[in-house]
mmCIF file of C-alpha atoms in Angstrom:
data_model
loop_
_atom_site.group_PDB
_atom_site.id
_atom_site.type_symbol
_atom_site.label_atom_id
_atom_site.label_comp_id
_atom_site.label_asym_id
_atom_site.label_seq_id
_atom_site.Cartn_x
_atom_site.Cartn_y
_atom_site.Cartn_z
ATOM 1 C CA UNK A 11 -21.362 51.893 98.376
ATOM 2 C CA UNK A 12 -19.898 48.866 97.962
ATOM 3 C CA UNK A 13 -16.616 47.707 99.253
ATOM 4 C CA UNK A 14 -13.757 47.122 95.862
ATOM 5 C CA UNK A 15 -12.479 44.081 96.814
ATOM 6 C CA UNK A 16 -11.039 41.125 95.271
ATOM 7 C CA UNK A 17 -13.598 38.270 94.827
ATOM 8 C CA UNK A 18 -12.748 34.669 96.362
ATOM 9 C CA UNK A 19 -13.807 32.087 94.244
ATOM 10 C CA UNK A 20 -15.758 29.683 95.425
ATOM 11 C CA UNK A 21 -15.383 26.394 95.235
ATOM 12 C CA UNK A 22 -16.807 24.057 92.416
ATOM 13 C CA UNK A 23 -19.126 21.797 93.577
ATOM 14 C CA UNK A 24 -16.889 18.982 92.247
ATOM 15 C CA UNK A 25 -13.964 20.364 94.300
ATOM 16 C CA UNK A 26 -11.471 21.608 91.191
ATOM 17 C CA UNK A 27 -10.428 25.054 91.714
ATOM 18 C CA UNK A 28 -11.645 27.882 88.905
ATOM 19 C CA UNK A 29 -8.181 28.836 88.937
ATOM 20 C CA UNK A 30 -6.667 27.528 85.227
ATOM 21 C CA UNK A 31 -3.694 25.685 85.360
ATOM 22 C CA UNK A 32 -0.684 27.591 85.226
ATOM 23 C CA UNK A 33 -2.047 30.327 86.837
ATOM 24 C CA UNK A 34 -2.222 31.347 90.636
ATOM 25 C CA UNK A 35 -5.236 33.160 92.098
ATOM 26 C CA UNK A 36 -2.596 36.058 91.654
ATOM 27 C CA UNK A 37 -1.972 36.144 88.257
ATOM 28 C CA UNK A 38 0.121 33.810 85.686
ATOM 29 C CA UNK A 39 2.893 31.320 87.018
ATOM 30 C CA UNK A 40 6.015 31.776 84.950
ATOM 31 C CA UNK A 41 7.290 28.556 83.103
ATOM 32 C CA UNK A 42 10.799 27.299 81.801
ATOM 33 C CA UNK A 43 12.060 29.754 79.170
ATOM 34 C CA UNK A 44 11.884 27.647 75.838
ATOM 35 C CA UNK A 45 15.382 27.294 74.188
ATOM 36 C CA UNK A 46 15.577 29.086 70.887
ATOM 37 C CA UNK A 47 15.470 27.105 67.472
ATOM 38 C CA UNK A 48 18.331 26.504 66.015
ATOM 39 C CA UNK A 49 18.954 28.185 62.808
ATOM 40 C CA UNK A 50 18.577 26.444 59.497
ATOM 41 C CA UNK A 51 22.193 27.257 58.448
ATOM 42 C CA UNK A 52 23.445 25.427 61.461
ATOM 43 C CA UNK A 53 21.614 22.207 61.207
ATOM 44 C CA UNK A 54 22.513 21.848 57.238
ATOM 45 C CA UNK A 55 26.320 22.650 58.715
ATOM 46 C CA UNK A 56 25.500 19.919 60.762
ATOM 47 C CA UNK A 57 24.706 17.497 58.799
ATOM 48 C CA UNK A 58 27.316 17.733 56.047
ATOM 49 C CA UNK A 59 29.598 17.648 58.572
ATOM 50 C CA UNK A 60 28.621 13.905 59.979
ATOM 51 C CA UNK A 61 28.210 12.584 56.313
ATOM 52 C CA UNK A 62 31.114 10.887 55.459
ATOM 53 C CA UNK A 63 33.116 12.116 52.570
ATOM 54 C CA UNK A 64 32.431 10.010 49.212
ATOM 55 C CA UNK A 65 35.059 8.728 47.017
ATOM 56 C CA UNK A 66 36.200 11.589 44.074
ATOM 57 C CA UNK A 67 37.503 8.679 41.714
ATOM 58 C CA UNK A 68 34.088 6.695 42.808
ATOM 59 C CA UNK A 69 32.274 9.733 41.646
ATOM 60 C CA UNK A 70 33.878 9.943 38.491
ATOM 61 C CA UNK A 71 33.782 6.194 37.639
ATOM 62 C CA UNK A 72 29.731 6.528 38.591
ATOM 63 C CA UNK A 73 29.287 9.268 35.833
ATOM 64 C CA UNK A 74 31.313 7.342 33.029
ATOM 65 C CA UNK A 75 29.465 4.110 33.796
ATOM 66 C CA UNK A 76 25.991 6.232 33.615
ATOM 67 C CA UNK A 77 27.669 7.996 30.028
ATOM 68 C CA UNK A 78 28.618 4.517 28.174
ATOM 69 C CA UNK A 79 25.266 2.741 29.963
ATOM 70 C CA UNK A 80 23.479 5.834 27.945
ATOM 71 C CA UNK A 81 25.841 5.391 24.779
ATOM 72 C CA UNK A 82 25.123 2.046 24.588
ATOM 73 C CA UNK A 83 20.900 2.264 25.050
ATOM 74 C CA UNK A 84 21.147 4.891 22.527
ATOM 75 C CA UNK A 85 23.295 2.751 19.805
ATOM 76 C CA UNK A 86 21.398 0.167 19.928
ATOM 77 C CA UNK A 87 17.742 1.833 19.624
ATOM 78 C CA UNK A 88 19.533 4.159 16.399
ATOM 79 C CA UNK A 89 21.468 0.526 15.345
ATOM 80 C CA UNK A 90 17.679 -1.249 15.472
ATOM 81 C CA UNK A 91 15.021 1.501 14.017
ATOM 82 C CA UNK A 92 17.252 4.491 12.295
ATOM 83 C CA UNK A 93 20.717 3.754 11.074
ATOM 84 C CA UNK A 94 23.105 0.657 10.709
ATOM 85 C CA UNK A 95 26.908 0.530 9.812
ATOM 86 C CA UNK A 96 28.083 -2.097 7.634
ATOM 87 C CA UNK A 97 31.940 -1.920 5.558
ATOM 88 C CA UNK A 98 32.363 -2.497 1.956
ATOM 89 C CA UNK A 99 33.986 -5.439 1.171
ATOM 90 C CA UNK A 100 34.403 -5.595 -2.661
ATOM 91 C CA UNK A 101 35.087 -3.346 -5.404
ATOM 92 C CA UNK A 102 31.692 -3.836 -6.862
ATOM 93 C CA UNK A 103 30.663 0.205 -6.018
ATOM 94 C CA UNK A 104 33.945 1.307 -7.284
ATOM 95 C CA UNK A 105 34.364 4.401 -7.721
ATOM 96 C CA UNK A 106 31.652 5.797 -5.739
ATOM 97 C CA UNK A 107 32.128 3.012 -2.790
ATOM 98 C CA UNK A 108 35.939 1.375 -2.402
ATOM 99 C CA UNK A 109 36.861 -1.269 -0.291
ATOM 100 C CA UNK A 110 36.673 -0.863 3.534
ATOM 101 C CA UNK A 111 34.490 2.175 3.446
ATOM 102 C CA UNK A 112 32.529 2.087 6.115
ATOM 103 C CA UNK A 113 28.566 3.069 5.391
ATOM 104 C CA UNK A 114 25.600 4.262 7.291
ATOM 105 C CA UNK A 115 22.192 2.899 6.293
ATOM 106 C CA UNK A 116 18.979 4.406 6.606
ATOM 107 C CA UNK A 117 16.732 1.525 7.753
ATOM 108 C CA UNK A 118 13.514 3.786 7.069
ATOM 109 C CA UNK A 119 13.980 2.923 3.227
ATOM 110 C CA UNK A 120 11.776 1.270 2.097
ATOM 111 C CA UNK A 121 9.058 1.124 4.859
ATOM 112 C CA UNK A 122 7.783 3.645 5.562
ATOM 113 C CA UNK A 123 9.860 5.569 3.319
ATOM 114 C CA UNK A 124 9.697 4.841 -0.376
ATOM 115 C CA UNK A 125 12.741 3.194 -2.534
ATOM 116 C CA UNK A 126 13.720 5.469 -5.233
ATOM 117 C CA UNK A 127 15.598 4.515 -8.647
ATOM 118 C CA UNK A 128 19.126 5.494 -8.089
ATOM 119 C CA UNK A 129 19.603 4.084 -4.592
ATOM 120 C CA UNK A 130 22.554 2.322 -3.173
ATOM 121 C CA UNK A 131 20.983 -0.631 -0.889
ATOM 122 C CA UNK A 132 22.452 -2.885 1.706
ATOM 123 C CA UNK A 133 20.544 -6.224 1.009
ATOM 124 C CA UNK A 134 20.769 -10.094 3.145
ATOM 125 C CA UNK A 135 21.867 -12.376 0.358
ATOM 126 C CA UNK A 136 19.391 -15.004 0.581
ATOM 127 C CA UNK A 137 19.791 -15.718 -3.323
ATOM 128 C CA UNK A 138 22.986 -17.839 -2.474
ATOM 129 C CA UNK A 139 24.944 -14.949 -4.689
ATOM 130 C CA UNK A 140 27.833 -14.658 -2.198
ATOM 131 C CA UNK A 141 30.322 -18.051 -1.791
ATOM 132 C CA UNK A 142 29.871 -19.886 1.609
ATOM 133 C CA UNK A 143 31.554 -17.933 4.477
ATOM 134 C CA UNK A 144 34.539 -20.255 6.625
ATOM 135 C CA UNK A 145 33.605 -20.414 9.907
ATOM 136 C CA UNK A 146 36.101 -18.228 11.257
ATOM 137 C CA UNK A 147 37.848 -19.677 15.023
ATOM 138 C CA UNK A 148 37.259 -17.394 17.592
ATOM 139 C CA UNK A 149 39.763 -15.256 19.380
ATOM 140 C CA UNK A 150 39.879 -14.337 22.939
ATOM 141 C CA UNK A 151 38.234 -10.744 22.225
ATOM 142 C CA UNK A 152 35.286 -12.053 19.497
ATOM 143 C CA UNK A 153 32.855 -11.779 22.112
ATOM 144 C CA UNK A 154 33.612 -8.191 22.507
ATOM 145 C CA UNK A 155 33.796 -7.538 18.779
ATOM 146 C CA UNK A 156 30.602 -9.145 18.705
ATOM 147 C CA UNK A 157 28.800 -7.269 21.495
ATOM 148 C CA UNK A 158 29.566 -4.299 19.902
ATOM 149 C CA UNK A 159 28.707 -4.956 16.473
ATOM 150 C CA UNK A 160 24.955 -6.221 18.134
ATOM 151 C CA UNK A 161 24.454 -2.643 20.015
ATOM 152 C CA UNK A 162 25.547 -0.525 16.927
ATOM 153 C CA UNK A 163 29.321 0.703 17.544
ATOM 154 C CA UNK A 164 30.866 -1.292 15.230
ATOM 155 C CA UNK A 165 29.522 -2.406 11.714
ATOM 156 C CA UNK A 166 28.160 -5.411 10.336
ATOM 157 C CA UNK A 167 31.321 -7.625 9.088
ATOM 158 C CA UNK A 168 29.591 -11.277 8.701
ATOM 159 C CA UNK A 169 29.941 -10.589 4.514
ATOM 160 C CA UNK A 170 26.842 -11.991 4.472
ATOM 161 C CA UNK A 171 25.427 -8.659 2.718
ATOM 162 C CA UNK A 172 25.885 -7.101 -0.502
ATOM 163 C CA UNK A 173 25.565 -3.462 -1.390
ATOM 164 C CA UNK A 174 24.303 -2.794 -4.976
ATOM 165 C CA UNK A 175 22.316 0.502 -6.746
ATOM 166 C CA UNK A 176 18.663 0.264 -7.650
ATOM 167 C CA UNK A 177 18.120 0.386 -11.560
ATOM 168 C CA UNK A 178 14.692 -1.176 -11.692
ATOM 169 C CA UNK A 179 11.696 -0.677 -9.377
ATOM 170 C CA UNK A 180 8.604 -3.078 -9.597
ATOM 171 C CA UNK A 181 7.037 -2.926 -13.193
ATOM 172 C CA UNK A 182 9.972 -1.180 -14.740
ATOM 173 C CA UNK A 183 11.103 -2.963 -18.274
ATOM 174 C CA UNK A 184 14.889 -2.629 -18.037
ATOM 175 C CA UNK A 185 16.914 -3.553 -21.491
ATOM 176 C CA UNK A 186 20.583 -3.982 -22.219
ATOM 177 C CA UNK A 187 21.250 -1.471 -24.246
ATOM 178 C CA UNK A 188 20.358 0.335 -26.711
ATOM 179 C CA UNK A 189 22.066 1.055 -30.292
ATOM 180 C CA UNK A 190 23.866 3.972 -28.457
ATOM 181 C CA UNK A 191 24.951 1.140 -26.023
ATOM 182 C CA UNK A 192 22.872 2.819 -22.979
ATOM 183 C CA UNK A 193 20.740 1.192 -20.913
ATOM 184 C CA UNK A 194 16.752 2.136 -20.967
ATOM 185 C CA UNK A 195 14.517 1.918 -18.526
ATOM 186 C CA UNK A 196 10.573 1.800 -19.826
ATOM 187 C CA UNK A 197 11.814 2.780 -23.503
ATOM 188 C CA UNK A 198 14.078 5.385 -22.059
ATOM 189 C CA UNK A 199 17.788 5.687 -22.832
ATOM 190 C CA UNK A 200 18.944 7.037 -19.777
ATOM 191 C CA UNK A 201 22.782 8.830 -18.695
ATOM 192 C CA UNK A 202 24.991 7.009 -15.846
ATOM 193 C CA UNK A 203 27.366 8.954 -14.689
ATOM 194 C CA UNK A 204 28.148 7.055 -11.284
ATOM 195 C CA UNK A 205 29.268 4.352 -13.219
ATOM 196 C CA UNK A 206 32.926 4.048 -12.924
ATOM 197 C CA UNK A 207 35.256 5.985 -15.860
ATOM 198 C CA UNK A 208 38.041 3.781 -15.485
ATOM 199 C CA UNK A 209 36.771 1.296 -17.772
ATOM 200 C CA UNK A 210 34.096 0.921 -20.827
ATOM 201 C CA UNK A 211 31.562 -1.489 -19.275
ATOM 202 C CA UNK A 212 31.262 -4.701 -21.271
ATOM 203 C CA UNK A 213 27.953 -4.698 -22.990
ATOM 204 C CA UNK A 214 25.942 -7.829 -21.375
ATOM 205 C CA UNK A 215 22.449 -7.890 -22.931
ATOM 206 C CA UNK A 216 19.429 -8.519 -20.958
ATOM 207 C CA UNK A 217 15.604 -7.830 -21.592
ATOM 208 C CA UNK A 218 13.663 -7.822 -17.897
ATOM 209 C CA UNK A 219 10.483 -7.238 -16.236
ATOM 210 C CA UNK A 220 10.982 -6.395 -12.485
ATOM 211 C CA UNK A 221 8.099 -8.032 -11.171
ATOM 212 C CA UNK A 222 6.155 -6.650 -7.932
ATOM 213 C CA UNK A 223 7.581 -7.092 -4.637
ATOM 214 C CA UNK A 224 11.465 -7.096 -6.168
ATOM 215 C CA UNK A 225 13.915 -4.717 -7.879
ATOM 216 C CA UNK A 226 16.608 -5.063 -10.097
ATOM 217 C CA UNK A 227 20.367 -3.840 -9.258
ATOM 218 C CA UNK A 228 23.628 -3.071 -10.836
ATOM 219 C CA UNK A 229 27.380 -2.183 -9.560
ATOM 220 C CA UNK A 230 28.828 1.066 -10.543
ATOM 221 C CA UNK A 231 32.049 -0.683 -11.115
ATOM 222 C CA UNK A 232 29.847 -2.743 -14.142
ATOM 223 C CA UNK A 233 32.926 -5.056 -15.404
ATOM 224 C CA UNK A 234 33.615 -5.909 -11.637
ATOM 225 C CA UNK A 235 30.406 -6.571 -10.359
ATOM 226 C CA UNK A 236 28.028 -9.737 -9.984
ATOM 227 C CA UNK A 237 25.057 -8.282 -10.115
ATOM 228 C CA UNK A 238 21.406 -8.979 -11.208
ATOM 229 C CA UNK A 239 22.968 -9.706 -14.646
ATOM 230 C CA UNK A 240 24.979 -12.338 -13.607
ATOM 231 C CA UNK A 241 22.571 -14.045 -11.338
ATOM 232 C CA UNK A 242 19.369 -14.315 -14.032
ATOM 233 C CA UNK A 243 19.263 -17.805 -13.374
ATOM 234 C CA UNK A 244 18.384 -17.324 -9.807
ATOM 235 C CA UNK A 245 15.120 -15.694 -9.733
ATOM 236 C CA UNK A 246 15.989 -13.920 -12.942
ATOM 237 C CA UNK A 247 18.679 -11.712 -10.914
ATOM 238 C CA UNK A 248 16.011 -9.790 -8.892
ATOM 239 C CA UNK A 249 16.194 -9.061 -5.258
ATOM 240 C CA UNK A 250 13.349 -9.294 -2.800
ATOM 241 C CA UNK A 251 11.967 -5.787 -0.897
ATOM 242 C CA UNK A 252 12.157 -7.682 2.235
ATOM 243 C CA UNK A 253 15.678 -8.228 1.992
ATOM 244 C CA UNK A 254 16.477 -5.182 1.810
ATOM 245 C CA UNK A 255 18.195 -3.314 4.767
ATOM 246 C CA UNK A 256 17.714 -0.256 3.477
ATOM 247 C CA UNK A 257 19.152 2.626 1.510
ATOM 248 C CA UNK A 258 23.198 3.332 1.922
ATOM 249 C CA UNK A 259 22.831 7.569 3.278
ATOM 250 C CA UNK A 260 26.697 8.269 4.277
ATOM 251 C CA UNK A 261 30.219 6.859 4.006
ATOM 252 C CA UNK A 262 31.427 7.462 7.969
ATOM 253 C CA UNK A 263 34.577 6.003 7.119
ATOM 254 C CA UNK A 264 37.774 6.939 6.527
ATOM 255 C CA UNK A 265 37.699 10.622 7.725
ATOM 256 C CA UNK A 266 38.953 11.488 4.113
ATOM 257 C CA UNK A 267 35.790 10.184 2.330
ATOM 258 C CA UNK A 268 33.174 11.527 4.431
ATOM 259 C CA UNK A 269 30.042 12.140 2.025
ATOM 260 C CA UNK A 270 26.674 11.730 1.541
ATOM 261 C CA UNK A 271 25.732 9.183 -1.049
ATOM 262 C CA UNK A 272 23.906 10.525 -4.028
ATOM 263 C CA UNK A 273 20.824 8.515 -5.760
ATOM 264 C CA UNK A 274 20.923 10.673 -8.925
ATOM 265 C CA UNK A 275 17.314 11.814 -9.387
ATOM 266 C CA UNK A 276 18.193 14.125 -12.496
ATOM 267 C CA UNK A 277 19.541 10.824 -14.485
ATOM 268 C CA UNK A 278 16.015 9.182 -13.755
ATOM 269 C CA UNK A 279 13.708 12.371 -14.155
ATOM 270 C CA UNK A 280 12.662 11.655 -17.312
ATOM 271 C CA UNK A 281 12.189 8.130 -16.796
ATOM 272 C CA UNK A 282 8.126 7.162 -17.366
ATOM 273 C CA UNK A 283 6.196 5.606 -14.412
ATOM 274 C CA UNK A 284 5.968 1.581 -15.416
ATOM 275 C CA UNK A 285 3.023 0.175 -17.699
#
């Protein structure tokens, strides 16, 4: 029988040993022991603890700067394509407007959304209706009162605007007044009860055509207002769509008057379409 004995390699013909490395004809050569990782817990720990503590009040002054930054940004996007503010200053909307309200316009009235009889508008007075304004000197804060009136947080003060209700759309055949003394709109006599009770209005007859592209517009406060009545003789009193800013939604301001503005659809229902 053969003899059980432990094979000697023989050597390579290139001279390297069969042995692998690590290993000793014997069996395996033991290595370093590898150090154990360190737990995931620890290293977090350890960073934390060399990051330097931040400021608390630079922290806090980060997040208010980031809040107004967003304020601001959103202001001015609703100030540009939804809603502007603007303050009264006459008594020409009396009762239903008084002086110093402050108003919220829609600016989606009227493109894309359609104009409506009944509507209180904010309009640029490009007719020359309003006296010249005094150039007013500048104090040492106008530049803020101006910055925020440009991004939306305060409203529109240059009293270069007027703010009037719609009483005649394009094609409408408006007439001052019938023998009850009302006002008719395409041959109807029509009910106005946002005009202001305090006084009779003063009958001031006028036969008109509101021709395409404009509207005709009346105070509430009638005896107090210079409307399109008392500006026929520029451009027969009617006022360009495109000067429109749109249609008056809310008085904001003061707390106590806080209402939606009402355009009155039941006193034009039965009003007929124009010829």
């Amino acid at each position: 029988m053969p003899e059980n004995h432990a094979r000697t390699p023989e050597p390579r013909p290139d001279g390297a040993s069969e042995t692998p490395a690590g290993q000793t004809a014997g069996g395996p050569v033991p290595g370093p022991e590898a150090p154990d990782p360190a737990p995931a817990e620890s290293r977090s720990a350890a960073k934390a603890a060399a990051k330097p503590a931040g400021s608390p009040v630079f922290a806090w002054l980060k997040e208010v700067a980031t809040v107004v930054v967003i304020a601001v940004v959103l202001s001015f996007l609703i100030k540009t394509f939804l809603f502007r503010a603007f303050f009264i200053p006459s008594e020409s909307m009396v009762n239903t407007l008084d002086v110093d309200d402050r108003i919220f316009v829609n600016l989606l009235v009227p493109e894309p959304f359609s104009l409506s009889r009944g509507d209180i508008v904010v309009f640029r007075d490009t007719k020359g209706w309003l006296p010249p304004v005094e150039e007013k000197a500048d104090g040492p804060f106008t530049w803020v009162q101006d910055g925020l009136t440009f991004v939306g947080l305060l409203p529109d003060n240059s009293e270069q605007h007027l703010v009037k209700r719609v009483i005649g759309l394009p094609g409408d055949h408006v007439v001052c007044c019938d023998a009850g003394g009302k006002l008719t709109i395409n041959g109807s006599a029509v009910d106005e009860p946002y005009v202001n009770p305090a006084e009779v209005p003063q009958v001031r007859n006028f036969d008109v055509v509101v021709p395409e592209g404009k509207v005709w517009v009346m105070g509430d406060n009638r005896n107090h207002s210079a409307d399109s009545r008392a500006h026929m003789d520029s451009d027969g009193g009617f006022i360009d769509l495109d000067d429109l800013e749109g249609k008056a939604a809310v008085i904001a301001w003061p707390l106590n008057r806080i209402t939606t503005l009402d355009n009155y659809p039941d006193v034009f229902r039965n009003v007929p379409a124009a010829p």
